[in-house]
Amino acid sequence: MLQSQVMDSLLAMKMCPLFAGLTEVDLTALEKICRRSEIPKGTILFSEGEEARGFYVPVSGKVKIYKVTPEGRERVLRVAEPGRTFAEAAIFDLGTYPANAATLEKSVLLFFPKQEVLDLLRNNVQLAINMIGGISRLLREFMDQMEAITFRDVPARLARYLLDLSESGQQRVELPLSKTQLAVNLGTVGETLSRTFRKLVDDGLIRMRSRTIDILDFAGLEALAERYKE
């Protein structure tokens, strides 16, 4: 593996909450057992009910995690981006993948084989303890997302997303997802999200051109993001 590829892989791993508590030595040990591949757009990585062989970390590109209804309609559960693990349950679960996964665009993925990860954890107690800490972070993130969906309306969720996207306070941001994908991530539907964007524009909070958004009123967005459902 080329040195630049190793650095890219380690950087993607460092971005993952699952690996947040790991040391450089731990990360290097995990990097040695992962398999890095470039996957074309539209490739099905695994299907619901298939034996769980391991989990993934995107280095570049996007992967949709989805289910198919009995009527044949596709329901996207979430979109995995660089630095976000998916199929993590395969580490300890003895069963099968609970959903499907397919690349939305050409992607570079790290695949961590289940058995090799388990062997590594058995031989390194501290790494296993640190990984449990990472799993706890994922659970807290999941609980935060459930709280947002339960107690905050779509405008509040979108406002928080835009503020998080801005990070260090830059006024102009680019949406990394399509509106359809973003709607899924925010727990809503495309039509509702489009109406919410228009409301933010009409209220003078943002200016929007395609995926480019200028934040005009940070204080207004912050107040909206903290609003609870009535």
Short mmCIF file of C-alpha atoms in Angstrom, two decimals:
data_model
loop_
_atom_site.label_atom_id
_atom_site.label_comp_id
_atom_site.label_asym_id
_atom_site.label_seq_id
_atom_site.Cartn_x
_atom_site.Cartn_y
_atom_site.Cartn_z
CA MET A 1 0.00 0.00 0.00
CA LEU A 2 1.35 3.43 -0.90
CA GLN A 3 2.29 5.78 1.95
CA SER A 4 -0.27 8.40 0.82
CA GLN A 5 -2.98 5.72 0.90
CA VAL A 6 -1.96 4.72 4.43
CA MET A 7 -2.25 8.33 5.58
CA ASP A 8 -5.64 8.72 3.93
CA SER A 9 -6.88 5.55 5.58
CA LEU A 10 -5.65 6.56 9.03
CA LEU A 11 -7.15 10.02 8.68
CA ALA A 12 -10.55 8.56 7.79
CA MET A 13 -10.31 6.23 10.78
CA LYS A 14 -9.41 9.09 13.14
CA MET A 15 -12.61 10.89 12.07
CA CYS A 16 -14.77 7.95 13.22
CA PRO A 17 -16.47 8.14 16.62
CA LEU A 18 -16.03 4.38 16.87
CA PHE A 19 -12.25 4.84 16.93
CA ALA A 20 -12.18 8.09 18.93
CA GLY A 21 -10.61 6.50 22.02
CA LEU A 22 -7.90 4.56 20.20
CA THR A 23 -4.20 5.31 20.30
CA GLU A 24 -1.97 5.70 17.25
CA VAL A 25 -0.70 2.16 17.89
CA ASP A 26 -4.27 0.83 18.01
CA LEU A 27 -5.20 2.63 14.79
CA THR A 28 -2.13 1.31 13.03
CA ALA A 29 -2.95 -2.25 14.11
CA LEU A 30 -6.48 -1.90 12.76
CA GLU A 31 -5.23 -0.29 9.54
CA LYS A 32 -3.04 -3.35 8.92
CA ILE A 33 -6.02 -5.72 8.86
CA CYS A 34 -8.39 -3.58 6.78
CA ARG A 35 -8.79 -3.91 3.03
CA ARG A 36 -8.92 -0.76 0.95
CA SER A 37 -10.86 -0.82 -2.33
CA GLU A 38 -12.14 1.60 -4.94
CA ILE A 39 -15.79 0.76 -5.60
CA PRO A 40 -17.79 1.97 -8.65
CA LYS A 41 -21.01 3.93 -8.26
CA GLY A 42 -24.10 1.76 -7.82
CA THR A 43 -22.27 -1.25 -6.39
CA ILE A 44 -24.26 -3.28 -3.85
CA LEU A 45 -21.90 -3.98 -0.94
CA PHE A 46 -24.24 -6.30 0.92
CA SER A 47 -27.92 -7.20 1.04
CA GLU A 48 -30.34 -7.53 3.94
CA GLY A 49 -30.17 -11.02 5.39
CA GLU A 50 -26.68 -11.70 4.07
CA GLU A 51 -24.14 -13.08 6.55
CA ALA A 52 -22.36 -10.19 8.29
CA ARG A 53 -18.70 -10.40 7.26
CA GLY A 54 -17.39 -7.10 8.64
CA PHE A 55 -17.88 -3.35 8.69
CA TYR A 56 -16.80 -0.38 6.56
CA VAL A 57 -15.34 3.12 6.69
CA PRO A 58 -15.63 5.38 3.62
CA VAL A 59 -12.43 7.27 2.77
CA SER A 60 -14.18 9.05 -0.10
CA GLY A 61 -17.61 8.93 -1.71
CA LYS A 62 -21.00 8.11 -0.16
CA VAL A 63 -22.85 4.90 0.66
CA LYS A 64 -26.59 4.60 1.20
CA ILE A 65 -27.94 2.21 3.81
CA TYR A 66 -31.48 1.24 2.83
CA LYS A 67 -34.32 -1.24 3.04
CA VAL A 68 -36.76 -2.38 0.35
CA THR A 69 -40.45 -2.56 1.23
CA PRO A 70 -42.59 -5.59 0.26
CA GLU A 71 -43.96 -3.40 -2.56
CA GLY A 72 -40.44 -2.95 -3.91
CA ARG A 73 -40.02 0.68 -2.80
CA GLU A 74 -36.64 1.77 -1.48
CA ARG A 75 -36.35 3.47 1.90
CA VAL A 76 -32.98 5.09 2.64
CA LEU A 77 -32.11 4.86 6.34
CA ARG A 78 -28.97 6.97 6.27
CA VAL A 79 -26.05 8.00 4.09
CA ALA A 80 -22.54 7.09 5.24
CA GLU A 81 -19.86 9.65 4.35
CA PRO A 82 -16.07 9.67 4.88
CA GLY A 83 -15.14 9.07 8.48
CA ARG A 84 -18.46 7.43 9.39
CA THR A 85 -18.54 3.70 9.98
CA PHE A 86 -21.43 1.52 8.85
CA ALA A 87 -22.43 -2.10 9.52
CA GLU A 88 -20.64 -1.79 12.89
CA ALA A 89 -22.98 -4.38 14.44
CA ALA A 90 -21.06 -6.98 12.43
CA ILE A 91 -18.21 -6.71 14.97
CA PHE A 92 -20.09 -8.60 17.68
CA ASP A 93 -23.37 -9.72 16.10
CA LEU A 94 -23.39 -13.36 15.08
CA GLY A 95 -26.19 -12.86 12.59
CA THR A 96 -26.81 -11.08 9.31
CA TYR A 97 -26.82 -7.57 7.88
CA PRO A 98 -30.13 -5.85 8.83
CA ALA A 99 -30.26 -3.67 5.69
CA ASN A 100 -28.76 -3.17 2.23
CA ALA A 101 -25.80 -0.95 1.32
CA ALA A 102 -24.84 0.48 -2.07
CA THR A 103 -22.45 3.20 -3.25
CA LEU A 104 -24.08 6.48 -4.34
CA GLU A 105 -20.92 7.50 -6.19
CA LYS A 106 -17.47 6.12 -6.87
CA SER A 107 -16.07 5.48 -3.40
CA VAL A 108 -12.92 4.38 -1.65
CA LEU A 109 -13.83 2.11 1.26
CA LEU A 110 -11.99 0.44 4.10
CA PHE A 111 -13.37 -3.00 4.94
CA PHE A 112 -12.65 -4.47 8.38
CA PRO A 113 -13.17 -8.27 8.34
CA LYS A 114 -15.14 -9.40 11.37
CA GLN A 115 -12.99 -12.35 12.37
CA GLU A 116 -9.71 -10.46 12.09
CA VAL A 117 -11.12 -7.60 14.19
CA LEU A 118 -12.31 -10.05 16.85
CA ASP A 119 -8.91 -11.78 16.91
CA LEU A 120 -7.22 -8.40 17.36
CA LEU A 121 -9.57 -7.48 20.23
CA ARG A 122 -9.00 -10.83 21.96
CA ASN A 123 -5.25 -10.27 21.90
CA ASN A 124 -5.36 -6.62 23.00
CA VAL A 125 -7.56 -5.99 26.04
CA GLN A 126 -6.87 -2.24 26.14
CA LEU A 127 -7.81 -1.84 22.48
CA ALA A 128 -11.07 -3.69 23.20
CA ILE A 129 -11.82 -1.39 26.15
CA ASN A 130 -11.08 1.68 24.02
CA MET A 131 -13.34 0.34 21.27
CA ILE A 132 -16.18 -0.09 23.78
CA GLY A 133 -15.75 3.63 24.51
CA GLY A 134 -16.22 4.30 20.80
CA ILE A 135 -19.39 2.21 20.72
CA SER A 136 -20.68 4.27 23.65
CA ARG A 137 -20.08 7.45 21.61
CA LEU A 138 -22.08 6.00 18.73
CA LEU A 139 -24.93 5.18 21.10
CA ARG A 140 -24.89 8.74 22.47
CA GLU A 141 -25.00 10.10 18.91
CA PHE A 142 -27.95 7.85 18.16
CA MET A 143 -29.76 9.05 21.29
CA ASP A 144 -29.09 12.69 20.34
CA GLN A 145 -30.56 12.04 16.89
CA MET A 146 -33.64 10.40 18.40
CA GLU A 147 -34.06 13.35 20.78
CA ALA A 148 -33.83 15.81 17.88
CA ILE A 149 -36.44 13.91 15.86
CA THR A 150 -38.72 13.55 18.89
CA PHE A 151 -38.50 17.02 20.40
CA ARG A 152 -37.39 19.36 17.60
CA ASP A 153 -39.22 20.19 14.40
CA VAL A 154 -37.73 20.10 10.89
CA PRO A 155 -36.76 23.83 10.82
CA ALA A 156 -34.84 23.38 14.09
CA ARG A 157 -33.09 20.26 12.79
CA LEU A 158 -32.16 21.96 9.51
CA ALA A 159 -30.89 25.06 11.32
CA ARG A 160 -28.66 22.92 13.54
CA TYR A 161 -27.38 21.01 10.50
CA LEU A 162 -26.42 24.24 8.71
CA LEU A 163 -24.70 25.61 11.81
CA ASP A 164 -22.74 22.37 12.24
CA LEU A 165 -21.84 22.46 8.54
CA SER A 166 -20.48 25.98 9.01
CA GLU A 167 -18.11 24.72 11.75
CA SER A 168 -15.74 27.66 12.33
CA GLY A 169 -18.36 30.22 11.37
CA GLN A 170 -17.78 30.58 7.65
CA GLN A 171 -20.70 32.30 6.00
CA ARG A 172 -20.81 30.20 2.82
CA VAL A 173 -21.28 26.43 2.98
CA GLU A 174 -21.87 23.69 0.41
CA LEU A 175 -24.42 20.96 1.02
CA PRO A 176 -22.53 17.65 0.77
CA LEU A 177 -25.76 15.72 0.14
CA SER A 178 -28.66 15.97 -2.27
CA LYS A 179 -31.89 17.29 -0.77
CA THR A 180 -33.34 13.79 -0.89
CA GLN A 181 -30.41 12.36 1.05
CA LEU A 182 -30.41 15.28 3.48
CA ALA A 183 -34.12 14.80 4.13
CA VAL A 184 -33.45 11.21 5.13
CA ASN A 185 -30.65 12.26 7.47
CA LEU A 186 -32.94 14.83 9.12
CA GLY A 187 -35.81 12.38 9.50
CA THR A 188 -38.20 14.04 7.07
CA VAL A 189 -39.24 13.95 3.40
CA GLY A 190 -38.03 15.97 0.42
CA GLU A 191 -41.16 18.10 0.04
CA THR A 192 -41.08 19.18 3.69
CA LEU A 193 -37.37 19.95 3.50
CA SER A 194 -37.84 22.10 0.38
CA ARG A 195 -40.59 24.10 2.12
CA THR A 196 -38.33 24.57 5.12
CA PHE A 197 -35.47 25.86 2.98
CA ARG A 198 -37.85 28.35 1.33
CA LYS A 199 -39.03 29.52 4.77
CA LEU A 200 -35.44 30.12 5.90
CA VAL A 201 -34.82 32.14 2.74
CA ASP A 202 -38.05 34.13 3.15
CA ASP A 203 -37.16 34.88 6.78
CA GLY A 204 -33.78 36.26 5.72
CA LEU A 205 -31.77 33.61 7.57
CA ILE A 206 -30.04 32.20 4.48
CA ARG A 207 -29.54 32.79 0.77
CA MET A 208 -29.50 29.67 -1.40
CA ARG A 209 -28.29 28.82 -4.88
CA SER A 210 -28.42 25.11 -5.71
CA ARG A 211 -26.23 23.47 -3.02
CA THR A 212 -24.46 26.71 -2.11
CA ILE A 213 -25.86 28.40 1.00
CA ASP A 214 -24.91 31.78 2.46
CA ILE A 215 -25.77 32.12 6.13
CA LEU A 216 -27.08 35.67 6.63
CA ASP A 217 -28.19 35.49 10.28
CA PHE A 218 -26.21 33.20 12.58
CA ALA A 219 -28.06 34.37 15.69
CA GLY A 220 -31.42 33.71 14.05
CA LEU A 221 -30.37 30.21 12.99
CA GLU A 222 -29.05 29.48 16.49
CA ALA A 223 -32.36 30.56 18.05
CA LEU A 224 -34.26 28.39 15.58
CA ALA A 225 -31.98 25.39 16.23
CA GLU A 226 -32.76 25.54 19.95
CA ARG A 227 -36.52 25.64 19.44
CA TYR A 228 -38.59 22.71 20.66
CA LYS A 229 -41.74 21.37 19.04
CA GLU A 230 -44.91 23.09 20.20
#
